[in-house]
GROMACS .gro file of C-alpha atoms in nm:
model
  117
    1UNK     CA    1  -7.859  15.185  12.223
    2UNK     CA    2  -7.807  15.481  11.982
    3UNK     CA    3  -8.040  15.708  12.187
    4UNK     CA    4  -7.821  15.655  12.511
    5UNK     CA    5  -7.532  15.836  12.317
    6UNK     CA    6  -7.313  15.537  12.399
    7UNK     CA    7  -7.073  15.629  12.097
    8UNK     CA    8  -6.982  15.903  11.837
    9UNK     CA    9  -6.986  15.848  11.463
   10UNK     CA   10  -6.815  15.995  11.177
   11UNK     CA   11  -6.918  15.920  10.816
   12UNK     CA   12  -6.720  15.593  10.796
   13UNK     CA   13  -6.859  15.467  11.114
   14UNK     CA   14  -7.219  15.547  11.000
   15UNK     CA   15  -7.137  15.337  10.669
   16UNK     CA   16  -7.022  15.053  10.885
   17UNK     CA   17  -7.327  15.057  11.103
   18UNK     CA   18  -7.550  15.083  10.805
   19UNK     CA   19  -7.381  14.759  10.661
   20UNK     CA   20  -7.418  14.580  11.001
   21UNK     CA   21  -7.797  14.673  11.019
   22UNK     CA   22  -7.844  14.545  10.672
   23UNK     CA   23  -7.673  14.213  10.770
   24UNK     CA   24  -7.890  14.174  11.078
   25UNK     CA   25  -8.205  14.239  10.884
   26UNK     CA   26  -8.101  13.973  10.639
   27UNK     CA   27  -8.036  13.706  10.905
   28UNK     CA   28  -8.374  13.772  11.088
   29UNK     CA   29  -8.556  13.753  10.750
   30UNK     CA   30  -8.374  13.455  10.650
   31UNK     CA   31  -8.469  13.282  10.994
   32UNK     CA   32  -8.845  13.383  10.923
   33UNK     CA   33  -8.827  13.226  10.584
   34UNK     CA   34  -8.643  12.916  10.712
   35UNK     CA   35  -8.884  12.841  10.973
   36UNK     CA   36  -9.180  12.913  10.764
   37UNK     CA   37  -9.032  12.677  10.486
   38UNK     CA   38  -8.967  12.383  10.742
   39UNK     CA   39  -9.304  12.415  10.926
   40UNK     CA   40  -9.613  12.198  10.833
   41UNK     CA   41  -9.777  12.505  10.674
   42UNK     CA   42  -9.510  12.562  10.411
   43UNK     CA   43  -9.767  12.635  10.158
   44UNK     CA   44  -9.887  12.936  10.326
   45UNK     CA   45  -9.747  13.270  10.192
   46UNK     CA   46  -9.452  13.387  10.407
   47UNK     CA   47  -9.388  13.763  10.487
   48UNK     CA   48  -9.095  13.933  10.638
   49UNK     CA   49  -9.256  14.270  10.652
   50UNK     CA   50  -9.306  14.244  11.030
   51UNK     CA   51  -8.941  14.188  11.069
   52UNK     CA   52  -8.858  14.484  10.853
   53UNK     CA   53  -9.098  14.708  11.048
   54UNK     CA   54  -8.903  14.648  11.357
   55UNK     CA   55  -8.602  14.786  11.187
   56UNK     CA   56  -8.766  15.113  11.057
   57UNK     CA   57  -8.640  15.337  11.342
   58UNK     CA   58  -8.306  15.188  11.331
   59UNK     CA   59  -8.289  15.243  10.936
   60UNK     CA   60  -8.378  15.598  11.004
   61UNK     CA   61  -8.111  15.651  11.250
   62UNK     CA   62  -7.870  15.506  11.026
   63UNK     CA   63  -7.994  15.749  10.755
   64UNK     CA   64  -7.941  16.053  10.993
   65UNK     CA   65  -7.593  15.933  11.070
   66UNK     CA   66  -7.497  15.893  10.700
   67UNK     CA   67  -7.618  16.251  10.608
   68UNK     CA   68  -7.362  16.494  10.492
   69UNK     CA   69  -7.504  16.772  10.690
   70UNK     CA   70  -7.798  16.789  10.930
   71UNK     CA   71  -8.021  17.003  10.694
   72UNK     CA   72  -8.021  16.705  10.453
   73UNK     CA   73  -8.266  16.539  10.680
   74UNK     CA   74  -8.548  16.796  10.566
   75UNK     CA   75  -8.525  16.642  10.207
   76UNK     CA   76  -8.655  16.283  10.361
   77UNK     CA   77  -9.025  16.200  10.344
   78UNK     CA   78  -9.025  16.031  10.685
   79UNK     CA   79  -9.318  16.111  10.901
   80UNK     CA   80  -9.220  16.263  11.248
   81UNK     CA   81  -9.420  16.208  11.553
   82UNK     CA   82  -9.462  16.100  11.901
   83UNK     CA   83  -9.752  15.851  11.854
   84UNK     CA   84  -9.598  15.649  11.560
   85UNK     CA   85  -9.391  15.342  11.669
   86UNK     CA   86  -9.200  15.325  11.315
   87UNK     CA   87  -9.091  15.677  11.308
   88UNK     CA   88  -8.856  15.882  11.505
   89UNK     CA   89  -8.963  16.176  11.720
   90UNK     CA   90  -8.793  16.528  11.668
   91UNK     CA   91  -8.627  16.470  12.021
   92UNK     CA   92  -8.505  16.132  11.891
   93UNK     CA   93  -8.377  16.293  11.559
   94UNK     CA   94  -8.185  16.551  11.766
   95UNK     CA   95  -8.001  16.274  11.987
   96UNK     CA   96  -7.903  16.094  11.692
   97UNK     CA   97  -7.764  16.386  11.492
   98UNK     CA   98  -7.550  16.487  11.808
   99UNK     CA   99  -7.388  16.162  11.774
  100UNK     CA  100  -7.205  16.273  11.459
  101UNK     CA  101  -6.872  16.426  11.549
  102UNK     CA  102  -6.878  16.682  11.266
  103UNK     CA  103  -7.249  16.801  11.296
  104UNK     CA  104  -7.266  17.150  11.443
  105UNK     CA  105  -7.509  17.175  11.725
  106UNK     CA  106  -7.660  17.511  11.585
  107UNK     CA  107  -7.733  17.328  11.259
  108UNK     CA  108  -7.881  17.045  11.452
  109UNK     CA  109  -8.107  17.295  11.637
  110UNK     CA  110  -8.216  17.483  11.331
  111UNK     CA  111  -8.319  17.142  11.160
  112UNK     CA  112  -8.505  17.031  11.479
  113UNK     CA  113  -8.701  17.357  11.490
  114UNK     CA  114  -8.808  17.317  11.145
  115UNK     CA  115  -8.907  16.944  11.190
  116UNK     CA  116  -9.123  17.045  11.475
  117UNK     CA  117  -9.313  17.316  11.305
   0.00000   0.00000   0.00000
């Protein structure tokens, strides 16, 4: 996973990851819709929100990896907190920012201090 620090990213790698995540989201949503349409309850409304919710942290991680600089994250309106399963914690944000080859550790630390306060 990304949080294990298995790989490093540059801007191009982050863009490729973003594309791959979108493709996976589309595949899973299509599967949900296909299953719903083929079942006996095809007249019931189908919602892919639960699938999309599962990707929320990954989408936030991809957004971080696509930033021009760490401080750009401060302009996002994502909620940060340890108790919400759909939002990254400050610690997770820091770990993901450290995966970018060109992000300065001091700049990352400054952003994380601002997020935590």
